[in-house]
Amino acid sequence: MDKFRICGGRALHGTVKISGAKNSALPAMAAALLTDEPVTLHNIPKVRDIITMGRLLAFMSATVSTPEFPAESYTIESKSLNDAVAPYELVKTMRASILTLGPAIARSGVAHVSLPGGCAIGARPVDLHLAALEKMGAQIATEHGYIQARVPNGGGLKGAHIVFEKITVTGTENILMAAALAEGVTILENAAREPEITDLIHLLRKMGADIQGDDTSILRIRGVSKLHGAVHGVIPDRIEAGTFLVAGAITGGEITVANCQPAHLGAVLTKLETTGVHVDTVNPCTLRVHAAKKLVASDVTTEEYPGFATDMQAQYMALATQAEGTSVITETIFENRFLHASEMIRMGANLSVDGRRAVVRGPAHLSGTTVQASDLRASAGLVLAALVAEGETVIDRVYHIDRGYEGIVEKLQDLGADIERLHFPTS
Ligand code: EPU
């Protein structure tokens, strides 16, 4: 299990190029199951979750161009898809495996997908995905830890009027993909509006799907009998971009964040401005962050897009430890997403957590120690805290960060950070 060793205290300067969005690439790869023609995807981030999704699709009989090593482009061809199984061994390492459920049942009328179970940040049920598919005519049983989904009498899914009780990102993606091949019209209300959803709609449209309602919470999908192959480049990763903006702000440096989509970063940019950080738009896909003269505390509440993303909460907490005053951070999306807080306290942060609320008092003098990463974004928060801490921090369990940040060590080194990966071969 690898670790990161970081010596803090250096201001970061230079340019970083943002990779493709993991959370766009994963549903795009799953969408390839909807057709027997090849789907070619570009701007894929070289991260562990993509390898896992490639393996999963290969297990489900798809031909995947590079199933075992990361690549910027993938071609996936799913010539036939019968009795597709998404096994526990793969699903347990990546909850996004649930994204194969909608396409598999829509294409072949049957799917067996392991229940993802809980994870560090919360219970994360998939009941809304299942209830929506049932409304579309699927019969679903959960047996032996698997979701066994089948459309009775060898038929196909039917369009339905679905109202999500709660906004769910992968739930919206699953139903979009299922409805694209269902008979008739599906109306999906209270749909997620994340840019990754719009990106998936763009891909599905290239494949021949009939979808209206981009960027709104009501999607209207008229199913077609067949989808075809397509070529698509996924959008830049807004969370990686936000993480590097915070890296510039927290270290008192100046970073040019290239190949990003500023329009997807609205709530993060507004929050950074409130804390005194200046971010300029250099051109339509480049931002430049300048250190604040003084970081000022500001409260934040995580929300669904276009609100402040839960995936930026840990990074913001690191920044808040350096801001003058009290910042109240309220996490509304996941019930247990403050695991990084106790590690930041060990580094000297002055903060307390009460349920879904964290109170951070700053500025605090952080000092390096050994800390443990608990999930992907928590790891990013700890890396940011370590960049500003005095002395050496060793971050354990960085496999979490490898799931979703492409080349983070190299990118930070290029910006002048004193960071290295320590390799510990697994026995
Ligand atoms: N929920 C239910 N029932 C469901 C589905 C969701 O109660 O059937 C609840 C969840 O437990 C949670 C809330 O609804 O409390 C929102 O969950 P959502 O379904 O939107 O999350 P997700 O689709 O599982 C995606 C991202 C996450 C990101 C969240 C929220 C992907 C692959 N994952 O997860 O990304 O945090 O949306 O924006 O798109 C990450 O990249 O680190 C990550 C965790």
Short mmCIF file of C-alpha atoms in Angstrom, two decimals, residues 6-420:
data_model
loop_
_atom_site.label_atom_id
_atom_site.label_comp_id
_atom_site.label_asym_id
_atom_site.label_seq_id
_atom_site.Cartn_x
_atom_site.Cartn_y
_atom_site.Cartn_z
CA ILE A 6 4.75 15.68 1.80
CA CYS A 7 6.90 18.48 3.25
CA GLY A 8 4.69 21.53 3.58
CA GLY A 9 5.37 25.22 3.42
CA ARG A 10 6.11 25.82 -0.26
CA ALA A 11 3.98 28.22 -2.29
CA LEU A 12 2.88 26.51 -5.52
CA HIS A 13 3.44 28.20 -8.86
CA GLY A 14 2.94 27.17 -12.46
CA THR A 15 0.38 25.56 -14.71
CA VAL A 16 -1.57 22.38 -14.20
CA LYS A 17 -3.59 20.64 -16.89
CA ILE A 18 -6.87 19.18 -15.68
CA SER A 19 -7.75 15.62 -16.73
CA GLY A 20 -11.09 14.31 -17.91
CA ALA A 21 -13.85 13.91 -15.34
CA LYS A 22 -13.91 10.51 -13.67
CA ASN A 23 -17.60 10.89 -12.91
CA SER A 24 -18.35 11.58 -16.59
CA ALA A 25 -16.07 8.87 -17.91
CA LEU A 26 -17.63 6.12 -15.76
CA PRO A 27 -21.25 6.51 -16.99
CA ALA A 28 -19.96 7.08 -20.54
CA MET A 29 -18.17 3.71 -20.41
CA ALA A 30 -21.28 2.01 -19.02
CA ALA A 31 -23.35 3.59 -21.83
CA ALA A 32 -21.33 1.54 -24.32
CA LEU A 33 -23.34 -1.50 -23.11
CA LEU A 34 -26.41 0.03 -24.80
CA THR A 35 -25.20 -0.74 -28.32
CA ASP A 36 -23.51 -3.53 -30.27
CA GLU A 37 -21.38 -0.94 -32.10
CA PRO A 38 -18.08 0.49 -30.82
CA VAL A 39 -18.12 3.56 -28.59
CA THR A 40 -14.86 5.51 -28.50
CA LEU A 41 -14.23 7.83 -25.59
CA HIS A 42 -11.49 10.45 -25.32
CA ASN A 43 -10.12 12.55 -22.45
CA ILE A 44 -10.46 9.61 -20.06
CA PRO A 45 -8.53 10.16 -16.80
CA LYS A 46 -5.82 7.63 -16.00
CA VAL A 47 -7.19 6.59 -12.62
CA ARG A 48 -7.96 3.35 -10.85
CA ASP A 49 -11.79 3.57 -11.11
CA ILE A 50 -11.50 3.62 -14.91
CA ILE A 51 -9.47 0.40 -14.83
CA THR A 52 -12.12 -1.13 -12.58
CA MET A 53 -14.92 -0.10 -14.94
CA GLY A 54 -12.94 -1.47 -17.92
CA ARG A 55 -12.51 -4.80 -16.12
CA LEU A 56 -16.17 -4.88 -15.23
CA LEU A 57 -17.30 -4.25 -18.82
CA ALA A 58 -14.85 -6.90 -20.06
CA PHE A 59 -16.32 -9.32 -17.49
CA MET A 60 -19.74 -8.49 -18.97
CA SER A 61 -18.43 -9.68 -22.39
CA ALA A 62 -17.54 -6.29 -23.85
CA THR A 63 -14.30 -5.83 -25.75
CA VAL A 64 -12.40 -3.05 -24.02
CA SER A 65 -9.38 -1.57 -25.82
CA THR A 66 -7.12 -1.37 -22.75
CA PRO A 67 -8.74 -3.26 -19.89
CA GLU A 68 -5.61 -3.55 -17.73
CA PHE A 69 -3.74 -0.27 -18.10
CA PRO A 70 -4.85 3.36 -18.16
CA ALA A 71 -5.24 5.20 -21.45
CA GLU A 72 -6.60 8.56 -22.52
CA SER A 73 -8.87 6.92 -25.10
CA TYR A 74 -10.99 3.81 -24.79
CA THR A 75 -12.99 1.90 -27.36
CA ILE A 76 -15.65 -0.38 -25.95
CA GLU A 77 -17.64 -2.78 -28.06
CA SER A 78 -20.41 -4.85 -26.54
CA LYS A 79 -21.43 -7.14 -29.41
CA SER A 80 -23.71 -9.26 -27.27
CA LEU A 81 -24.91 -8.92 -23.71
CA ASN A 82 -26.71 -11.90 -22.26
CA ASP A 83 -27.30 -12.59 -18.59
CA ALA A 84 -24.79 -9.90 -17.68
CA VAL A 85 -23.31 -10.18 -14.19
CA ALA A 86 -21.51 -7.39 -12.29
CA PRO A 87 -19.70 -9.41 -9.60
CA TYR A 88 -19.17 -8.42 -5.98
CA GLU A 89 -15.36 -8.52 -6.30
CA LEU A 90 -15.46 -5.57 -8.70
CA VAL A 91 -18.53 -3.75 -7.38
CA LYS A 92 -17.15 -3.68 -3.81
CA THR A 93 -14.16 -1.60 -4.96
CA MET A 94 -16.25 0.92 -6.89
CA ARG A 95 -19.87 1.84 -6.22
CA ALA A 96 -20.18 3.37 -9.70
CA SER A 97 -20.45 -0.24 -10.96
CA ILE A 98 -24.18 0.22 -10.33
CA LEU A 99 -24.13 2.23 -13.58
CA THR A 100 -24.12 -1.05 -15.52
CA LEU A 101 -27.58 -1.94 -14.19
CA GLY A 102 -29.66 0.47 -16.33
CA PRO A 103 -27.90 -0.26 -19.64
CA ALA A 104 -27.81 -4.03 -19.08
CA ILE A 105 -31.51 -4.42 -18.30
CA ALA A 106 -32.49 -2.04 -21.11
CA ARG A 107 -30.41 -3.86 -23.71
CA SER A 108 -30.95 -7.50 -22.74
CA GLY A 109 -33.96 -7.51 -20.39
CA VAL A 110 -31.93 -9.04 -17.58
CA ALA A 111 -29.13 -7.97 -15.24
CA HIS A 112 -27.42 -9.27 -12.13
CA VAL A 113 -25.49 -6.60 -10.29
CA SER A 114 -23.99 -7.02 -6.87
CA LEU A 115 -25.44 -4.69 -4.24
CA PRO A 116 -22.80 -2.04 -3.64
CA GLY A 117 -23.35 -1.91 0.14
CA GLY A 118 -22.33 1.02 2.29
CA CYS A 119 -19.05 2.88 2.14
CA ALA A 120 -16.98 5.11 4.39
CA ILE A 121 -18.98 8.26 3.61
CA GLY A 122 -22.42 6.79 4.27
CA ALA A 123 -24.97 4.04 3.62
CA ARG A 124 -25.55 5.11 0.01
CA PRO A 125 -28.54 2.95 -0.88
CA VAL A 126 -29.68 2.38 -4.48
CA ASP A 127 -33.40 2.07 -3.68
CA LEU A 128 -34.31 4.98 -5.97
CA HIS A 129 -32.57 3.36 -8.97
CA LEU A 130 -34.48 0.13 -8.32
CA ALA A 131 -37.90 1.74 -7.73
CA ALA A 132 -37.58 3.67 -11.01
CA LEU A 133 -36.64 0.56 -12.98
CA GLU A 134 -39.59 -1.27 -11.42
CA LYS A 135 -41.86 1.53 -12.64
CA MET A 136 -40.45 0.89 -16.09
CA GLY A 137 -41.54 -2.74 -15.86
CA ALA A 138 -38.49 -4.52 -14.41
CA GLN A 139 -39.04 -7.18 -11.76
CA ILE A 140 -36.36 -6.82 -9.15
CA ALA A 141 -35.34 -9.14 -6.37
CA THR A 142 -32.33 -8.80 -4.13
CA GLU A 143 -30.98 -12.25 -3.38
CA HIS A 144 -27.62 -13.50 -2.20
CA GLY A 145 -26.29 -9.92 -2.20
CA TYR A 146 -27.23 -9.37 -5.84
CA ILE A 147 -29.82 -7.22 -7.58
CA GLN A 148 -31.56 -9.67 -9.91
CA ALA A 149 -33.43 -7.58 -12.46
CA ARG A 150 -35.55 -8.99 -15.27
CA VAL A 151 -38.23 -7.75 -17.62
CA PRO A 152 -40.95 -10.44 -17.56
CA ASN A 153 -41.97 -12.44 -20.64
CA GLY A 154 -38.80 -11.57 -22.52
CA GLY A 155 -40.10 -8.04 -23.14
CA GLY A 156 -38.37 -4.68 -22.86
CA LEU A 157 -38.61 -1.76 -20.45
CA LYS A 158 -41.50 0.68 -20.90
CA GLY A 159 -41.37 4.46 -20.53
CA ALA A 160 -42.77 5.75 -17.22
CA HIS A 161 -43.32 8.91 -15.21
CA ILE A 162 -40.74 8.87 -12.45
CA VAL A 163 -40.32 11.40 -9.67
CA PHE A 164 -37.16 10.92 -7.62
CA GLU A 165 -37.82 11.48 -3.91
CA LYS A 166 -34.25 12.65 -3.58
CA ILE A 167 -31.78 13.89 -6.16
CA THR A 168 -29.38 11.13 -7.16
CA VAL A 169 -26.56 11.50 -9.67
CA THR A 170 -25.93 7.88 -10.65
CA GLY A 171 -29.67 7.17 -10.27
CA THR A 172 -30.42 9.84 -12.89
CA GLU A 173 -27.71 8.39 -15.13
CA ASN A 174 -29.02 4.83 -14.79
CA ILE A 175 -32.57 5.85 -15.68
CA LEU A 176 -31.43 8.06 -18.57
CA MET A 177 -29.59 5.09 -20.07
CA ALA A 178 -32.43 2.64 -19.41
CA ALA A 179 -35.05 5.01 -20.83
CA ALA A 180 -33.03 5.64 -23.98
CA LEU A 181 -33.86 2.07 -25.11
CA ALA A 182 -37.29 1.72 -23.45
CA GLU A 183 -40.53 1.64 -25.40
CA GLY A 184 -42.30 5.02 -25.21
CA VAL A 185 -41.64 8.18 -23.27
CA THR A 186 -40.05 8.48 -19.83
CA ILE A 187 -40.41 11.67 -17.83
CA LEU A 188 -37.89 11.94 -15.00
CA GLU A 189 -38.62 14.63 -12.43
CA ASN A 190 -36.26 15.87 -9.72
CA ALA A 191 -33.35 14.67 -11.84
CA ALA A 192 -29.77 15.62 -10.96
CA ARG A 193 -28.36 18.52 -12.99
CA GLU A 194 -24.64 17.91 -12.57
CA PRO A 195 -22.50 18.70 -15.65
CA GLU A 196 -21.69 14.98 -15.79
CA ILE A 197 -25.39 14.29 -16.48
CA THR A 198 -25.40 16.77 -19.37
CA ASP A 199 -22.23 15.15 -20.70
CA LEU A 200 -23.92 11.75 -20.64
CA ILE A 201 -26.94 13.21 -22.47
CA HIS A 202 -24.59 14.54 -25.16
CA LEU A 203 -23.04 11.09 -25.60
CA LEU A 204 -26.43 9.32 -25.65
CA ARG A 205 -27.67 11.77 -28.26
CA LYS A 206 -24.65 11.00 -30.44
CA MET A 207 -25.66 7.34 -30.06
CA GLY A 208 -29.13 8.14 -31.39
CA ALA A 209 -31.09 8.78 -28.20
CA ASP A 210 -33.97 11.27 -28.07
CA ILE A 211 -33.60 13.29 -24.85
CA GLN A 212 -34.84 16.75 -23.89
CA GLY A 213 -34.28 18.85 -20.80
CA ASP A 214 -30.49 19.29 -20.62
CA ASP A 215 -29.40 21.10 -17.45
CA THR A 216 -32.91 21.00 -15.98
CA SER A 217 -34.46 18.80 -13.31
CA ILE A 218 -37.10 17.42 -15.71
CA LEU A 219 -35.81 15.09 -18.38
CA ARG A 220 -37.97 13.71 -21.19
CA ILE A 221 -36.64 10.64 -22.96
CA ARG A 222 -38.37 9.06 -25.93
CA GLY A 223 -36.98 5.54 -26.23
CA VAL A 224 -35.60 4.25 -29.52
CA SER A 225 -35.36 0.61 -30.60
CA LYS A 226 -31.62 0.69 -31.24
CA LEU A 227 -28.66 2.89 -30.38
CA HIS A 228 -25.47 3.04 -32.41
CA GLY A 229 -21.76 3.67 -31.85
CA ALA A 230 -20.31 7.13 -31.23
CA VAL A 231 -17.12 9.06 -30.53
CA HIS A 232 -17.13 11.39 -27.53
CA GLY A 233 -14.67 13.39 -25.45
CA VAL A 234 -15.64 13.67 -21.77
CA ILE A 235 -15.67 17.03 -19.96
CA PRO A 236 -12.81 18.18 -17.71
CA ASP A 237 -12.92 17.19 -14.05
CA ARG A 238 -14.42 20.11 -12.12
CA ILE A 239 -13.46 18.58 -8.76
CA GLU A 240 -9.81 18.16 -9.76
CA ALA A 241 -9.85 21.77 -10.99
CA GLY A 242 -11.39 22.94 -7.70
CA THR A 243 -8.78 20.98 -5.74
CA PHE A 244 -5.92 22.74 -7.57
CA LEU A 245 -7.56 26.14 -7.08
CA VAL A 246 -7.54 25.44 -3.35
CA ALA A 247 -3.92 24.25 -3.60
CA GLY A 248 -2.94 27.65 -5.01
CA ALA A 249 -4.97 29.51 -2.43
CA ILE A 250 -3.86 27.54 0.62
CA THR A 251 -0.13 27.66 -0.17
CA GLY A 252 -0.11 31.36 -1.01
CA GLY A 253 0.94 30.70 -4.58
CA GLU A 254 -0.34 31.37 -8.06
CA ILE A 255 -1.55 28.49 -10.23
CA THR A 256 -2.90 28.51 -13.76
CA VAL A 257 -5.52 25.80 -14.03
CA ALA A 258 -5.73 24.86 -17.71
CA ASN A 259 -8.16 22.67 -19.62
CA CYS A 260 -11.01 23.26 -17.18
CA GLN A 261 -14.62 24.41 -17.59
CA PRO A 262 -15.03 27.55 -15.42
CA ALA A 263 -18.80 27.44 -15.95
CA HIS A 264 -18.93 24.18 -13.97
CA LEU A 265 -17.13 25.73 -11.00
CA GLY A 266 -19.58 28.53 -10.16
CA ALA A 267 -20.25 27.75 -6.49
CA VAL A 268 -16.57 26.99 -5.78
CA LEU A 269 -15.42 30.22 -7.41
CA THR A 270 -17.99 32.25 -5.49
CA LYS A 271 -16.89 30.66 -2.22
CA LEU A 272 -13.20 31.24 -2.92
CA GLU A 273 -13.91 34.91 -3.69
CA THR A 274 -15.73 35.20 -0.34
CA THR A 275 -12.66 33.91 1.46
CA GLY A 276 -10.51 36.55 -0.24
CA VAL A 277 -9.00 34.37 -2.99
CA HIS A 278 -8.83 35.91 -6.46
CA VAL A 279 -9.52 33.74 -9.46
CA ASP A 280 -9.21 35.23 -12.97
CA THR A 281 -10.67 33.71 -16.08
CA VAL A 282 -7.73 33.72 -18.47
CA ASN A 283 -9.71 32.24 -21.36
CA PRO A 284 -12.82 30.03 -21.66
CA CYS A 285 -10.95 26.98 -20.39
CA THR A 286 -8.27 28.47 -18.13
CA LEU A 287 -8.41 29.96 -14.64
CA ARG A 288 -5.65 31.55 -12.61
CA VAL A 289 -5.79 31.56 -8.82
CA HIS A 290 -3.86 34.20 -6.83
CA ALA A 291 -3.22 33.89 -3.14
CA ALA A 292 -5.35 36.00 -0.84
CA LYS A 293 -3.61 38.70 1.22
CA LYS A 294 -5.55 37.22 4.08
CA LEU A 295 -7.91 34.24 4.00
CA VAL A 296 -11.23 35.06 5.63
CA ALA A 297 -13.52 32.41 7.17
CA SER A 298 -16.82 31.70 5.42
CA ASP A 299 -19.61 29.17 6.02
CA VAL A 300 -20.47 26.61 3.39
CA THR A 301 -23.27 24.11 2.90
CA THR A 302 -22.91 21.27 0.41
CA GLU A 303 -25.73 20.92 -2.08
CA GLU A 304 -26.56 19.22 -5.33
CA TYR A 305 -25.34 21.04 -8.45
CA PRO A 306 -25.32 23.97 -9.01
CA GLY A 307 -24.66 24.27 -5.26
CA PHE A 308 -21.32 23.70 -3.54
CA ALA A 309 -20.28 20.09 -4.27
CA THR A 310 -19.89 17.59 -1.44
CA ASP A 311 -16.85 16.38 -3.42
CA MET A 312 -15.15 19.73 -2.58
CA GLN A 313 -16.03 19.75 1.12
CA ALA A 314 -12.85 18.15 2.49
CA GLN A 315 -10.67 20.44 0.36
CA TYR A 316 -12.61 23.47 1.60
CA MET A 317 -12.14 22.30 5.19
CA ALA A 318 -8.36 22.32 4.66
CA LEU A 319 -8.63 25.90 3.39
CA ALA A 320 -10.87 26.92 6.31
CA THR A 321 -8.20 25.82 8.80
CA GLN A 322 -6.04 28.65 7.39
CA ALA A 323 -8.76 31.33 7.25
CA GLU A 324 -9.18 33.94 9.94
CA GLY A 325 -12.40 33.46 11.89
CA THR A 326 -14.97 30.70 12.22
CA SER A 327 -16.25 28.68 9.24
CA VAL A 328 -19.29 26.43 9.68
CA ILE A 329 -19.30 23.59 7.14
CA THR A 330 -22.61 21.76 6.74
CA GLU A 331 -22.66 18.48 4.82
CA THR A 332 -26.16 17.74 3.51
CA ILE A 333 -25.48 15.00 0.92
CA PHE A 334 -23.72 12.21 2.83
CA GLU A 335 -24.22 11.43 6.51
CA ASN A 336 -20.63 10.52 7.33
CA ARG A 337 -18.35 12.65 5.22
CA PHE A 338 -16.19 14.27 7.89
CA LEU A 339 -13.69 11.43 8.38
CA HIS A 340 -10.85 13.74 7.33
CA ALA A 341 -11.70 16.09 10.22
CA SER A 342 -10.14 13.90 12.93
CA GLU A 343 -6.95 13.60 10.86
CA MET A 344 -6.81 17.38 10.38
CA ILE A 345 -7.26 17.81 14.15
CA ARG A 346 -4.22 15.54 14.61
CA MET A 347 -2.32 17.97 12.37
CA GLY A 348 -3.31 20.86 14.64
CA ALA A 349 -6.59 22.07 13.11
CA ASN A 350 -8.95 23.77 15.52
CA LEU A 351 -12.22 22.17 14.57
CA SER A 352 -15.12 20.22 15.98
CA VAL A 353 -17.77 18.07 14.36
CA ASP A 354 -21.35 17.69 15.52
CA GLY A 355 -23.40 15.46 13.24
CA ARG A 356 -23.55 17.02 9.82
CA ARG A 357 -21.89 20.25 10.93
CA ALA A 358 -18.21 21.05 11.38
CA VAL A 359 -16.99 24.24 13.01
CA VAL A 360 -13.50 25.28 11.95
CA ARG A 361 -11.62 28.08 13.75
CA GLY A 362 -8.62 29.58 12.06
CA PRO A 363 -5.97 30.25 11.28
CA ALA A 364 -4.38 27.19 12.87
CA HIS A 365 -0.72 26.22 12.76
CA LEU A 366 -0.70 22.78 11.13
CA SER A 367 2.22 20.43 11.64
CA GLY A 368 3.07 17.26 9.78
CA THR A 369 2.34 13.81 11.15
CA THR A 370 1.16 10.43 9.88
CA VAL A 371 -2.47 10.49 8.77
CA GLN A 372 -4.82 8.04 7.08
CA ALA A 373 -6.91 8.69 4.01
CA SER A 374 -10.47 7.38 4.35
CA ASP A 375 -12.02 8.15 0.97
CA LEU A 376 -11.14 9.83 -2.28
CA ARG A 377 -11.98 13.44 -1.46
CA ALA A 378 -10.87 13.13 2.18
CA SER A 379 -7.44 12.19 0.79
CA ALA A 380 -7.41 15.35 -1.33
CA GLY A 381 -8.25 17.41 1.77
CA LEU A 382 -5.36 15.82 3.66
CA VAL A 383 -2.92 16.47 0.79
CA LEU A 384 -3.93 20.15 0.85
CA ALA A 385 -3.54 20.36 4.63
CA ALA A 386 -0.10 18.69 4.33
CA LEU A 387 0.99 21.24 1.70
CA VAL A 388 0.60 23.99 4.25
CA ALA A 389 1.69 22.08 7.36
CA GLU A 390 5.10 22.60 8.91
CA GLY A 391 7.38 19.59 8.45
CA GLU A 392 6.66 16.16 7.07
CA THR A 393 3.25 14.52 6.65
CA VAL A 394 2.91 10.89 5.62
CA ILE A 395 -0.50 10.02 4.17
CA ASP A 396 -1.37 6.36 4.39
CA ARG A 397 -3.89 4.45 2.22
CA VAL A 398 -3.46 6.67 -0.82
CA TYR A 399 -5.14 4.01 -2.96
CA HIS A 400 -8.21 6.12 -2.26
CA ILE A 401 -6.72 9.13 -4.07
CA ASP A 402 -5.46 6.93 -6.92
CA ARG A 403 -9.11 6.05 -7.62
CA GLY A 404 -9.85 9.55 -8.88
CA TYR A 405 -6.88 11.93 -9.26
CA GLU A 406 -4.65 11.36 -12.28
CA GLY A 407 -0.94 11.80 -11.53
CA ILE A 408 -1.55 14.02 -8.51
CA VAL A 409 2.01 13.57 -7.22
CA GLU A 410 3.59 14.54 -10.56
CA LYS A 411 1.19 17.45 -11.07
CA LEU A 412 1.97 18.85 -7.60
CA GLN A 413 5.73 18.30 -8.09
CA ASP A 414 5.53 20.31 -11.33
CA LEU A 415 4.00 23.14 -9.31
CA GLY A 416 6.92 23.05 -6.87
CA ALA A 417 5.48 20.91 -4.06
CA ASP A 418 7.79 18.69 -2.03
CA ILE A 419 5.80 15.47 -2.41
CA GLU A 420 6.76 11.91 -3.25
#
